[in-house]
Coordinates of C-alpha atoms in Angstrom, one line a residue:
Chain A
M1 CA 0.0 0.0 0.0
T2 CA 1.4 3.3 -1.0
Q3 CA 0.7 6.8 0.3
A4 CA -1.8 8.5 -2.0
A5 CA -1.5 12.2 -2.8
E6 CA -4.1 14.7 -3.8
I7 CA -3.5 16.4 -7.2
A8 CA -4.8 19.9 -7.4
L9 CA -4.7 22.0 -10.5
K10 CA -5.2 25.8 -10.1
G11 CA -5.7 27.8 -13.1
V12 CA -3.6 25.4 -15.2
A13 CA -3.5 26.4 -18.8
K14 CA -1.5 25.2 -21.9
R15 CA -0.8 27.1 -25.1
F16 CA 1.2 25.9 -28.1
G17 CA 2.4 29.1 -29.7
T18 CA -0.8 31.1 -30.0
T19 CA -3.1 28.2 -29.9
E20 CA -4.8 27.7 -26.6
V21 CA -5.2 23.8 -26.1
L22 CA -6.3 24.2 -22.4
P23 CA -8.0 27.2 -21.1
P24 CA -7.2 27.9 -17.4
L25 CA -8.6 25.1 -15.5
D26 CA -9.3 24.2 -11.9
L27 CA -9.5 20.5 -11.0
T28 CA -8.9 18.4 -8.0
F29 CA -8.1 14.7 -8.0
T30 CA -9.0 13.2 -4.5
A31 CA -6.2 11.4 -2.9
G32 CA -6.6 7.7 -3.5
A33 CA -9.5 8.0 -6.0
F34 CA -9.6 6.6 -9.5
T35 CA -10.4 9.6 -11.8
V36 CA -11.1 9.0 -15.4
I37 CA -10.6 11.9 -17.9
L38 CA -13.1 11.2 -20.7
G39 CA -13.3 12.9 -24.0
P40 CA -13.0 12.6 -27.8
S41 CA -9.7 12.8 -29.6
G42 CA -8.1 16.1 -29.5
C43 CA -9.9 17.4 -26.5
G44 CA -6.8 18.0 -24.5
K45 CA -7.1 15.2 -22.1
S46 CA -3.6 13.7 -22.9
T47 CA -2.1 17.2 -22.7
L48 CA -3.7 17.5 -19.2
L49 CA -2.1 14.2 -18.2
N50 CA 1.3 15.4 -19.6
L51 CA 1.2 18.5 -17.7
I52 CA 0.6 16.6 -14.4
A53 CA 3.5 14.2 -15.3
G54 CA 5.8 17.1 -16.2
L55 CA 6.3 16.0 -19.8
E56 CA 5.0 19.3 -20.9
A57 CA 5.4 22.7 -19.3
V58 CA 2.4 24.7 -18.1
S59 CA 1.8 28.0 -19.7
G60 CA 0.1 29.2 -16.5
G61 CA -1.3 28.2 -13.2
E62 CA -0.1 25.8 -10.5
I63 CA -0.1 22.1 -10.1
E64 CA 0.1 20.7 -6.5
I65 CA 0.7 17.0 -5.8
G66 CA 0.3 16.1 -2.1
G67 CA 0.4 19.8 -1.2
R68 CA 3.7 20.4 -3.0
K69 CA 4.0 22.8 -5.9
V70 CA 5.4 20.8 -8.7
Q71 CA 4.7 22.8 -11.9
D72 CA 8.4 23.8 -12.2
L73 CA 9.9 20.4 -11.2
P74 CA 11.2 17.8 -13.7
P75 CA 9.1 14.7 -14.1
R76 CA 11.4 12.6 -11.9
E77 CA 10.8 14.9 -8.9
R78 CA 7.0 14.7 -9.0
G79 CA 6.4 11.1 -7.8
C80 CA 4.3 10.1 -10.7
A81 CA 4.4 6.9 -12.7
M82 CA 2.8 6.6 -16.1
V83 CA 1.6 3.8 -18.4
F84 CA 1.6 4.7 -22.0
Q85 CA -0.8 3.7 -24.9
S86 CA 2.2 2.2 -26.9
Y87 CA 3.5 0.8 -23.5
A88 CA 6.8 2.5 -24.2
L89 CA 9.0 -0.4 -23.1
Y90 CA 12.7 -0.2 -23.7
P91 CA 13.3 -2.5 -26.6
H92 CA 16.9 -3.3 -25.7
M93 CA 16.1 -4.4 -22.2
T94 CA 14.5 -7.5 -20.9
A95 CA 11.0 -7.4 -19.2
G96 CA 12.7 -7.6 -15.8
D97 CA 15.1 -4.8 -16.6
N98 CA 12.2 -2.7 -17.9
I99 CA 10.4 -3.2 -14.6
G100 CA 13.5 -2.5 -12.6
Y101 CA 14.8 0.5 -14.5
P102 CA 13.2 3.3 -12.2
L103 CA 14.8 1.4 -9.3
K104 CA 18.1 1.3 -11.1
V105 CA 18.0 4.9 -11.8
A106 CA 17.1 5.7 -8.2
G107 CA 20.2 3.5 -7.2
V108 CA 18.4 0.8 -5.4
P109 CA 20.9 -2.0 -4.7
R110 CA 20.7 -5.0 -7.0
R111 CA 19.4 -7.4 -4.5
E112 CA 16.6 -5.3 -3.3
R113 CA 15.9 -4.5 -6.8
M114 CA 15.4 -8.1 -7.9
A115 CA 13.0 -8.7 -5.0
R116 CA 10.8 -5.6 -5.9
I117 CA 10.8 -6.6 -9.6
A118 CA 9.6 -10.0 -8.7
E119 CA 6.9 -8.6 -6.4
A120 CA 5.8 -6.2 -9.1
A121 CA 5.6 -9.0 -11.6
R122 CA 3.6 -11.0 -9.3
V123 CA 1.0 -8.3 -8.6
V124 CA 0.3 -7.8 -12.4
G125 CA 0.3 -11.6 -13.0
L126 CA 3.4 -11.6 -15.2
G127 CA 4.6 -15.1 -15.0
D128 CA 8.0 -16.4 -16.2
Y129 CA 8.7 -13.8 -18.9
L130 CA 11.1 -11.5 -17.0
A131 CA 14.1 -12.7 -19.1
R132 CA 12.3 -12.1 -22.4
R133 CA 12.7 -8.9 -24.4
P134 CA 9.6 -6.8 -25.3
S135 CA 9.7 -8.0 -28.9
E136 CA 9.2 -11.5 -27.7
L137 CA 6.0 -10.7 -25.6
S138 CA 2.3 -10.3 -26.7
G139 CA 0.5 -7.2 -26.5
G140 CA -1.2 -8.1 -23.2
Q141 CA 2.1 -9.2 -21.7
R142 CA 3.8 -5.9 -22.8
Q143 CA 0.8 -4.1 -21.1
R144 CA 1.7 -5.9 -17.8
V145 CA 5.3 -5.1 -17.9
A146 CA 4.4 -1.5 -18.5
I147 CA 2.1 -1.5 -15.5
A148 CA 4.7 -3.5 -13.4
R149 CA 7.2 -0.7 -14.2
A150 CA 4.8 1.9 -13.1
I151 CA 4.0 0.3 -9.8
V152 CA 7.5 -1.0 -8.8
R153 CA 8.4 2.4 -7.4
A154 CA 5.3 2.5 -5.2
P155 CA 4.2 5.9 -6.7
Q156 CA 1.9 8.3 -5.1
V157 CA 0.3 9.2 -8.4
M158 CA -0.4 6.6 -11.3
L159 CA -1.2 8.1 -14.7
F160 CA -2.6 6.1 -17.5
D161 CA -2.7 7.4 -21.0
E162 CA -5.3 5.2 -22.9
P163 CA -3.5 2.1 -21.8
L164 CA -6.2 -0.4 -23.2
S165 CA -6.7 1.0 -26.6
N166 CA -4.1 -1.2 -28.3
L167 CA -5.6 -4.5 -26.8
D168 CA -8.2 -6.5 -28.5
A169 CA -11.8 -6.4 -27.2
L170 CA -11.7 -9.5 -24.9
L171 CA -8.3 -8.7 -23.5
R172 CA -9.4 -5.0 -22.9
H173 CA -12.4 -6.3 -20.9
E174 CA -10.3 -8.5 -18.8
T175 CA -7.5 -6.0 -18.1
R176 CA -10.2 -3.4 -17.1
A177 CA -11.3 -5.6 -14.3
E178 CA -7.7 -6.2 -13.3
L179 CA -6.9 -2.5 -13.3
A180 CA -9.9 -1.8 -10.9
D181 CA -8.6 -4.6 -8.8
L182 CA -5.0 -3.4 -8.9
H183 CA -6.1 0.1 -7.8
R184 CA -7.9 -1.2 -4.8
R185 CA -4.7 -3.0 -3.7
I186 CA -2.2 -0.2 -4.6
G187 CA -4.3 2.8 -3.4
A188 CA -2.4 5.4 -5.5
T189 CA -4.2 8.3 -6.8
T190 CA -5.0 7.3 -10.3
V191 CA -5.7 9.5 -13.3
F192 CA -6.9 7.5 -16.3
V193 CA -7.2 9.1 -19.8
T194 CA -9.6 7.5 -22.3
H195 CA -12.0 8.1 -25.0
D196 CA -13.9 4.9 -24.2
Q197 CA -17.0 5.6 -22.1
A198 CA -17.2 2.0 -21.0
E199 CA -13.8 2.1 -19.3
A200 CA -14.8 5.4 -17.7
L201 CA -18.1 4.2 -16.4
T202 CA -16.8 0.9 -15.0
L203 CA -13.4 2.1 -13.6
A204 CA -14.0 5.6 -12.2
D205 CA -14.8 6.9 -8.8
Q206 CA -14.9 10.2 -10.5
I207 CA -15.3 11.1 -14.2
V208 CA -14.1 14.3 -15.8
V209 CA -15.7 14.8 -19.3
M210 CA -13.7 17.1 -21.4
N211 CA -14.5 18.6 -24.9
A212 CA -12.3 21.0 -27.0
G213 CA -10.1 21.8 -23.9
R214 CA -12.9 22.5 -21.5
V215 CA -14.4 20.5 -18.7
E216 CA -17.9 19.7 -19.5
Q217 CA -18.8 17.8 -16.2
I218 CA -17.2 16.4 -13.2
G219 CA -19.2 13.6 -11.4
T220 CA -19.6 10.1 -10.4
P221 CA -20.5 7.6 -13.3
A222 CA -24.1 7.7 -12.3
D223 CA -24.2 11.5 -12.1
I224 CA -22.7 11.6 -15.7
Y225 CA -25.1 9.1 -17.1
H226 CA -28.3 10.1 -15.3
R227 CA -27.8 13.8 -15.2
P228 CA -25.6 15.0 -18.0
A229 CA -24.6 18.6 -17.4
T230 CA -24.4 19.7 -20.9
R231 CA -25.6 18.7 -24.4
F232 CA -22.1 17.4 -25.1
V233 CA -22.1 14.9 -22.2
A234 CA -25.6 13.9 -23.1
S235 CA -24.6 13.0 -26.7
F236 CA -21.2 11.5 -25.7
I237 CA -22.2 9.1 -23.0
G238 CA -24.6 6.2 -23.5
H239 CA -24.4 3.5 -26.3
P240 CA -26.5 4.3 -28.3
P241 CA -26.3 8.0 -27.2
M242 CA -29.2 10.1 -26.0
S243 CA -31.6 11.4 -28.8
L244 CA -31.5 15.2 -28.6
I245 CA -34.7 16.7 -30.2
A246 CA -35.1 20.5 -30.9
A247 CA -38.5 21.6 -29.7
T248 CA -40.3 24.7 -28.5
G249 CA -42.3 25.1 -25.2
D250 CA -45.5 26.9 -25.0
G251 CA -46.0 26.5 -21.3
T252 CA -48.0 23.2 -21.6
W253 CA -46.4 21.2 -24.2
L254 CA -42.9 20.9 -25.9
R255 CA -43.7 21.0 -29.7
L256 CA -41.8 19.8 -32.7
G257 CA -41.1 22.2 -35.6
D258 CA -44.3 21.3 -37.3
G259 CA -46.4 21.8 -34.1
T260 CA -46.7 18.2 -33.1
P261 CA -46.9 17.9 -29.3
L262 CA -43.9 15.9 -28.2
V263 CA -44.2 15.9 -24.3
A264 CA -45.9 17.8 -21.6
S265 CA -43.8 20.5 -20.1
T266 CA -44.1 23.8 -18.4
H267 CA -41.0 25.1 -20.2
K268 CA -41.4 28.0 -22.5
G269 CA -39.2 28.8 -25.5
A270 CA -36.7 26.9 -27.7
V271 CA -35.0 23.9 -26.0
L272 CA -33.3 20.7 -26.7
A273 CA -35.2 17.6 -25.3
G274 CA -33.0 14.7 -24.5
V275 CA -34.3 11.1 -24.0
R276 CA -32.2 8.0 -23.7
P277 CA -33.2 5.3 -26.1
E278 CA -34.0 2.9 -23.3
A279 CA -36.2 5.5 -21.6
V280 CA -38.6 5.9 -24.5
V281 CA -42.1 4.6 -23.8
L282 CA -44.6 3.9 -26.6
D283 CA -47.8 5.8 -26.6
A284 CA -50.4 5.3 -29.5
G285 CA -51.4 9.0 -29.0
G286 CA -47.8 10.4 -29.2
A287 CA -45.9 11.8 -32.1
S288 CA -46.0 9.4 -34.9
L289 CA -42.9 7.5 -35.8
V290 CA -41.7 6.4 -39.2
P291 CA -39.1 3.5 -39.0
L292 CA -35.7 4.3 -40.6
H293 CA -33.4 1.3 -39.6
R294 CA -32.9 -1.1 -37.0
E295 CA -29.9 -2.9 -35.3
D296 CA -30.5 -6.3 -33.6
L297 CA -27.8 -6.6 -31.1
G298 CA -28.9 -10.0 -29.6
S299 CA -29.7 -8.8 -26.0
H300 CA -31.7 -5.7 -27.3
I301 CA -32.8 -4.0 -30.5
V302 CA -32.1 -0.4 -31.4
Q303 CA -34.4 1.3 -33.8
V304 CA -34.1 4.6 -35.3
F305 CA -37.4 6.6 -36.2
R306 CA -38.2 9.8 -38.0
L307 CA -40.3 12.2 -36.2
P308 CA -43.0 14.2 -38.1
D309 CA -40.7 17.3 -38.5
G310 CA -37.9 15.1 -39.8
Q311 CA -35.7 14.9 -36.7
K312 CA -34.5 11.4 -35.6
V313 CA -35.0 9.4 -32.4
A314 CA -33.5 6.2 -31.2
V315 CA -35.5 3.6 -29.4
Q316 CA -34.2 0.6 -27.5
S317 CA -36.4 -2.3 -26.8
P318 CA -35.7 -5.8 -25.3
A319 CA -34.7 -8.6 -27.6
G320 CA -37.6 -10.2 -29.6
R321 CA -39.9 -7.3 -29.0
P322 CA -39.4 -4.8 -31.8
V323 CA -41.3 -1.6 -31.6
P324 CA -44.6 -1.9 -33.8
T325 CA -44.5 0.4 -36.8
D326 CA -47.7 2.1 -35.9
A327 CA -46.4 3.2 -32.4
G328 CA -46.3 6.8 -31.4
L329 CA -43.5 8.4 -29.3
G330 CA -44.1 8.8 -25.6
I331 CA -41.6 10.2 -23.1
A332 CA -42.0 9.9 -19.4
E333 CA -41.5 13.3 -17.8
H334 CA -38.9 11.9 -15.3
A335 CA -36.9 10.5 -18.2
L336 CA -36.7 13.9 -19.9
H337 CA -33.5 15.9 -20.0
L338 CA -33.8 19.5 -21.0
F339 CA -30.8 21.6 -22.4
D340 CA -30.7 25.3 -23.2
A341 CA -31.0 25.4 -27.0
E342 CA -28.4 28.1 -27.3
T343 CA -25.6 27.2 -24.7
G344 CA -26.4 23.5 -24.3
V345 CA -26.4 23.7 -20.6
R346 CA -28.8 21.5 -18.6
L347 CA -32.0 23.1 -17.5
G348 CA -33.8 22.5 -14.3
S349 CA -32.9 19.6 -12.0
Chain B
M1 CA 13.2 -13.1 -57.8
L2 CA 11.9 -15.5 -60.4
A3 CA 8.6 -13.9 -60.4
L4 CA 10.1 -10.4 -60.8
F5 CA 12.5 -11.5 -63.5
P6 CA 11.0 -14.3 -65.7
Q7 CA 13.9 -14.1 -68.1
R8 CA 17.0 -15.1 -66.3
W9 CA 19.3 -13.2 -68.7
L10 CA 17.6 -9.9 -67.7
A11 CA 18.7 -10.3 -64.1
F12 CA 22.2 -10.9 -65.1
A13 CA 22.2 -8.1 -67.7
L14 CA 21.1 -5.7 -65.0
V15 CA 23.9 -6.7 -62.7
L16 CA 26.5 -6.7 -65.3
P17 CA 27.5 -3.1 -65.6
Q18 CA 28.2 -2.8 -61.8
T19 CA 30.1 -6.2 -61.7
L20 CA 32.3 -5.1 -64.7
L21 CA 33.1 -1.7 -62.9
I22 CA 34.0 -3.5 -59.7
A23 CA 36.1 -6.2 -61.5
L24 CA 37.9 -3.5 -63.5
F25 CA 38.6 -1.0 -60.7
F26 CA 38.7 -3.2 -57.7
Y27 CA 39.3 -7.0 -58.2
L28 CA 41.8 -6.4 -61.0
P29 CA 44.0 -3.9 -59.0
V30 CA 43.8 -6.1 -55.9
Y31 CA 44.8 -9.1 -57.9
L32 CA 47.7 -7.2 -59.5
A33 CA 49.0 -5.7 -56.3
F34 CA 49.2 -9.3 -54.9
Y35 CA 50.8 -10.5 -58.1
W36 CA 53.3 -7.7 -58.2
S37 CA 54.1 -8.2 -54.5
F38 CA 55.6 -11.6 -55.5
T39 CA 57.8 -10.3 -58.4
L40 CA 60.3 -7.7 -59.0
E41 CA 58.9 -5.1 -61.3
R42 CA 60.9 -3.0 -63.6
P43 CA 60.0 0.7 -63.1
F44 CA 59.9 1.5 -66.9
G45 CA 58.2 -1.7 -67.9
G46 CA 59.8 -4.5 -69.7
G47 CA 59.0 -7.6 -67.9
S48 CA 59.1 -8.9 -64.3
E49 CA 60.8 -11.5 -62.3
F50 CA 59.3 -13.9 -59.8
V51 CA 61.0 -13.5 -56.4
G52 CA 58.9 -15.3 -54.0
L53 CA 58.5 -13.8 -50.6
Q54 CA 61.6 -11.6 -50.8
N55 CA 59.5 -8.4 -51.3
Y56 CA 57.9 -9.2 -47.9
A57 CA 61.0 -9.9 -46.2
R58 CA 62.5 -6.6 -47.3
V59 CA 59.4 -4.6 -46.4
L60 CA 58.9 -6.3 -43.0
A61 CA 62.5 -5.6 -42.1
D62 CA 62.2 -1.9 -42.9
P63 CA 61.6 0.1 -39.7
E64 CA 60.1 3.0 -42.0
F65 CA 57.2 0.5 -42.8
W66 CA 56.6 -0.2 -39.1
R67 CA 56.6 3.4 -38.2
S68 CA 54.2 4.1 -41.0
L69 CA 51.9 1.3 -40.0
R70 CA 51.9 2.5 -36.4
L71 CA 51.1 6.1 -37.5
T72 CA 48.3 4.7 -39.5
F73 CA 46.9 2.8 -36.5
V74 CA 47.1 5.8 -34.3
F75 CA 45.5 8.0 -36.9
M76 CA 42.9 5.5 -37.3
V77 CA 42.0 5.1 -33.6
I78 CA 42.2 8.9 -32.7
G79 CA 40.8 10.1 -36.0
S80 CA 37.8 7.7 -36.2
T81 CA 36.9 8.2 -32.6
L82 CA 36.9 11.9 -32.7
A83 CA 35.1 11.7 -36.1
I84 CA 32.3 9.8 -34.4
V85 CA 32.2 11.4 -31.0
I86 CA 32.1 15.0 -32.2
P87 CA 29.2 14.3 -34.7
L88 CA 27.4 12.3 -32.0
I89 CA 27.5 15.3 -29.6
L90 CA 26.3 17.5 -32.4
A91 CA 23.6 15.0 -33.3
L92 CA 22.4 14.5 -29.8
A93 CA 22.1 18.4 -29.5
A94 CA 20.3 18.6 -32.8
D95 CA 17.9 15.8 -31.9
R96 CA 17.0 17.8 -28.6
H97 CA 15.8 20.7 -30.7
I98 CA 18.0 23.2 -28.9
R99 CA 18.0 26.6 -30.4
L100 CA 19.3 26.9 -33.9
S101 CA 19.5 23.2 -34.4
Q102 CA 17.4 23.5 -37.6
P103 CA 19.8 25.7 -39.5
A104 CA 22.8 23.9 -37.8
R105 CA 21.5 20.5 -39.2
N106 CA 21.7 22.1 -42.7
I107 CA 25.1 23.7 -42.2
L108 CA 26.8 20.8 -40.7
V109 CA 26.2 18.8 -43.9
W110 CA 28.1 21.1 -46.2
P111 CA 31.7 19.8 -45.5
K112 CA 30.5 16.6 -47.2
G113 CA 30.7 18.3 -50.5
V114 CA 34.4 19.5 -50.1
A115 CA 37.1 17.2 -51.6
G116 CA 39.9 16.1 -49.2
A117 CA 42.6 18.0 -51.1
S118 CA 40.5 21.2 -50.8
I119 CA 40.0 20.6 -47.1
G120 CA 43.7 20.2 -46.8
L121 CA 44.5 23.4 -48.7
V122 CA 42.0 25.5 -46.4
F123 CA 43.5 23.9 -43.3
V124 CA 47.0 24.8 -44.4
F125 CA 45.9 28.4 -44.2
I126 CA 43.9 28.0 -40.9
F127 CA 46.9 26.3 -39.2
N128 CA 49.6 28.5 -40.7
P129 CA 51.8 29.4 -37.9
F130 CA 52.1 33.1 -38.8
L131 CA 48.8 33.9 -40.3
G132 CA 46.4 31.2 -39.1
L133 CA 44.0 30.9 -36.1
L134 CA 47.0 29.8 -33.7
A135 CA 49.3 32.6 -34.8
P136 CA 48.3 34.7 -31.6
L137 CA 49.4 31.7 -29.5
N138 CA 52.8 31.8 -31.3
A139 CA 53.0 35.5 -30.5
V140 CA 52.8 34.7 -26.8
F141 CA 54.7 31.5 -26.7
P142 CA 56.9 31.6 -29.7
G143 CA 57.4 28.4 -31.7
I144 CA 54.7 26.5 -29.7
W145 CA 52.7 25.8 -32.9
N146 CA 54.5 25.1 -36.1
P147 CA 53.3 22.0 -38.0
R148 CA 56.1 22.7 -40.6
I149 CA 58.8 21.8 -38.1
D150 CA 57.0 19.9 -35.3
G151 CA 55.9 16.4 -36.2
A152 CA 53.2 16.1 -33.5
D153 CA 51.6 19.6 -34.7
A154 CA 51.6 18.3 -38.3
F155 CA 50.0 15.0 -37.2
T156 CA 47.4 16.9 -35.1
M157 CA 46.6 19.1 -38.1
I158 CA 45.9 16.1 -40.3
V159 CA 43.6 14.7 -37.6
V160 CA 41.7 17.9 -37.1
A161 CA 41.3 18.2 -41.0
H162 CA 40.1 14.5 -41.2
V163 CA 37.7 14.8 -38.4
W164 CA 36.2 18.0 -39.8
G165 CA 35.7 16.3 -43.1
G166 CA 34.1 13.2 -41.5
I167 CA 31.5 15.3 -39.5
P168 CA 28.7 15.6 -42.0
F169 CA 28.2 12.0 -43.0
N170 CA 28.5 10.6 -39.4
F171 CA 26.3 13.4 -38.2
V172 CA 23.6 12.6 -40.7
V173 CA 23.7 8.9 -39.9
L174 CA 23.7 9.3 -36.2
L175 CA 21.0 11.9 -36.3
S176 CA 18.8 9.8 -38.3
G177 CA 19.3 7.1 -35.8
L178 CA 18.5 9.3 -32.9
Q179 CA 15.3 10.6 -34.6
A180 CA 14.1 7.1 -35.1
V181 CA 14.1 6.6 -31.3
P182 CA 10.4 6.9 -30.3
Q183 CA 9.7 10.0 -28.5
V184 CA 7.6 8.1 -25.9
L185 CA 10.7 6.3 -24.7
H186 CA 12.2 9.6 -23.7
R187 CA 9.0 10.3 -21.9
A188 CA 8.9 6.9 -20.2
A189 CA 12.6 7.3 -19.1
A190 CA 11.9 10.7 -17.8
L191 CA 9.2 9.5 -15.7
D192 CA 11.3 6.7 -14.5
G193 CA 13.6 9.3 -13.1
A194 CA 16.3 9.4 -15.8
G195 CA 17.7 12.8 -16.3
P196 CA 18.9 13.9 -19.8
W197 CA 22.3 12.5 -19.6
R198 CA 21.1 9.2 -18.1
R199 CA 18.7 8.9 -20.9
V200 CA 21.5 9.4 -23.5
R201 CA 23.4 6.5 -21.8
D202 CA 20.5 4.1 -21.2
V203 CA 18.2 4.8 -24.0
Q204 CA 19.6 6.7 -26.9
L205 CA 23.0 5.1 -27.2
P206 CA 21.8 1.4 -26.9
L207 CA 19.2 2.2 -29.6
I208 CA 21.5 3.8 -32.1
A209 CA 24.1 0.9 -31.7
P210 CA 23.4 -0.1 -35.4
Q211 CA 24.2 3.4 -36.6
L212 CA 27.2 3.6 -34.3
F213 CA 28.5 0.3 -35.7
L214 CA 28.0 1.5 -39.1
T215 CA 29.9 4.7 -38.8
F216 CA 32.8 3.0 -36.9
A217 CA 33.1 0.3 -39.6
L218 CA 33.1 2.8 -42.4
E219 CA 35.2 5.4 -40.5
F220 CA 38.0 2.9 -39.8
T221 CA 38.5 1.8 -43.3
E222 CA 38.1 5.3 -44.6
S223 CA 40.6 6.7 -42.3
V224 CA 43.2 4.3 -43.5
T225 CA 42.8 5.3 -47.2
G226 CA 41.2 8.7 -47.0
A227 CA 43.8 10.5 -45.4
F228 CA 45.9 10.6 -48.7
G229 CA 44.4 13.8 -50.0
L230 CA 44.9 15.6 -46.8
I231 CA 48.5 14.5 -46.4
D232 CA 49.4 15.3 -50.0
S233 CA 48.0 18.7 -49.8
M234 CA 49.1 19.7 -46.2
T235 CA 52.4 18.0 -45.3
E236 CA 53.5 15.7 -48.1
G237 CA 54.2 13.2 -45.3
G238 CA 56.6 15.6 -43.4
P239 CA 58.1 16.9 -41.3
G240 CA 60.5 14.1 -41.1
G241 CA 58.0 11.4 -42.0
S242 CA 55.8 12.2 -39.1
T243 CA 52.6 12.3 -41.2
T244 CA 53.8 9.5 -43.7
L245 CA 50.8 7.1 -43.1
L246 CA 51.1 3.9 -44.9
V247 CA 48.8 5.0 -47.8
Y248 CA 51.1 8.0 -48.5
K249 CA 54.3 5.9 -48.1
I250 CA 52.9 3.5 -50.8
Y251 CA 52.4 6.5 -53.2
V252 CA 55.7 7.9 -52.5
D253 CA 57.7 4.5 -52.8
G254 CA 55.9 3.6 -55.9
F255 CA 55.6 6.8 -57.9
R256 CA 58.5 8.8 -56.6
G257 CA 60.9 6.1 -55.6
Y258 CA 60.0 3.8 -58.5
D259 CA 59.9 0.8 -56.2
L260 CA 56.8 -0.6 -57.7
S261 CA 57.2 -4.1 -56.1
G262 CA 57.7 -2.6 -52.6
A263 CA 54.6 -0.3 -53.0
A264 CA 52.7 -3.4 -54.2
T265 CA 53.8 -5.5 -51.2
Q266 CA 52.9 -2.6 -48.8
T267 CA 49.5 -2.3 -50.6
A268 CA 48.8 -6.0 -50.0
L269 CA 49.9 -5.7 -46.3
L270 CA 47.7 -2.7 -45.9
M271 CA 44.7 -4.5 -47.5
I272 CA 45.3 -7.4 -45.0
F273 CA 45.4 -5.0 -42.1
V274 CA 42.1 -3.4 -43.1
L275 CA 40.7 -6.9 -43.7
I276 CA 41.8 -8.1 -40.2
L277 CA 40.1 -4.9 -38.6
T278 CA 36.9 -5.3 -40.6
A279 CA 36.7 -8.9 -39.7
F280 CA 37.2 -8.0 -36.1
Q281 CA 34.4 -5.5 -36.2
F282 CA 31.8 -7.8 -37.8
L283 CA 32.7 -11.0 -35.9
V284 CA 33.2 -9.3 -32.4
L285 CA 31.4 -6.0 -32.3
E286 CA 28.5 -6.6 -34.6
R287 CA 27.3 -9.6 -32.6
R288 CA 26.5 -7.1 -29.7
V289 CA 24.4 -4.9 -32.0
R290 CA 20.7 -5.6 -32.0
Y291 CA 18.9 -4.4 -35.0
E292 CA 15.4 -5.0 -33.6
R293 CA 13.5 -2.3 -32.1

């Protein structure tokens, strides 16, 4: 068990030349927590990780790790360990030497080093591969070596940069479970960057959703899923994602562009109405639906329909029970998410 | 091979010009050098006489030959080492994207376009004891630098000129090797606690071992033969034979002294010397080089 440290970002910003990749940002990563930074490619999530690790210099603001200001320290003095997407193993060293390299640099005597290498290899379930070179290992084994190299120094902070995206689907699923287990045992403050919402929802204590350099929402997986704070989060999380329907409220109804009433609501003015595909209820009297296409996924069926004004809505139904073609759209009021049509910010509770 | 060249003659035809050139300008001279080393050649033509190993006995008993070989060896070791270490430092700096590394990368390649004799001519001026760069030193300590009189100075001058001429090629090869080292390995090593120098030692140098081997192998053979232009234009082997490397001695003996057999014998010995060195490099050093990444 290592000592976990809180990471606090205060007004941290990053510019490349005149391009602002990260506007000033305040963010706290609770000590010992597993935080996932989730966002599409190019949203600045990896840059944020590199700033914490010290691989890139901040353009402004402060980074504190365990109460210590580290923004001007080189990476080795920050106490972070990192697992890279490509694993970044040293090709000329054996797996064992790779794992032991941080200890060797730190001047740990050989005997102690060997013991700690063996222990780290045991923790990640890396069997008798310590004498092999990375080129002789499979993707999954390389991944384990990379993780063992990160934990061997008992770091206060573990950083993961999309570590699962080079694995095949089955292995990714297994490794996900192992990472969660590893975090429970190691206890280091963990920051995990990914674009995969399934990883975020299953692993995280806290999710930070980012888009275009800005933080869209910070919350638990349940928060993020059930109460998305912005239209971006709503459309990014969920598989298939939430349908967002442009509508106008007249005080009693939200109406589509052609005047068809969509759902009862006291809201007035233009609004985006969001509904998760699994929360759609069918109502013979509701807005009529024209089927567009359907995907049968075995456990459930996803169908996409056209609304009377041309917008689309996705409906998920249990396996073997496709939505009848003459059904109308119903939305339970509690399942309705409203977002400001202009700013995309969530309205109401 | 067969799929690419359905007609067998085409493959041979394509290889023929190069084979002819190599045969004419390499294998034939090598054969003749060895042949002449067993005969007594008349300087102005008119037949030769087989003398067995007499030429070898004569050359190997000559202290001038051994001195020349020793100078060649010293020149090879010092010259090659400097001609790799200096470009290596420059390449490491250029790879780090330090200030002005972009224009430097360009400028550093220019000396490649200069012939050995021209380099020599320029350095003769640079190292002129009265007009050159070191002239102020002579003003303070009279006579401390004079390559026309002092053998060590002359030897140093040749080494400097040789190293200068060797920088571009080795720089380009080593830099390309360094740039092929994935950036993420630097990042990983930085997080593992290694500072810049430690990363050079533990990550960069092991990963450019193939390029280092290549430059060493080429530089060693090049330094044995390539010094001719420099010596001929700068010192003509002097003062007192202190810069008479074997390759220059062969020229002097053969074309000034008209001892064709002696020159051929020394050529044969020089080739054997290079052969042994190259064999050593490939059999001993190359086994430690890993090409996989």
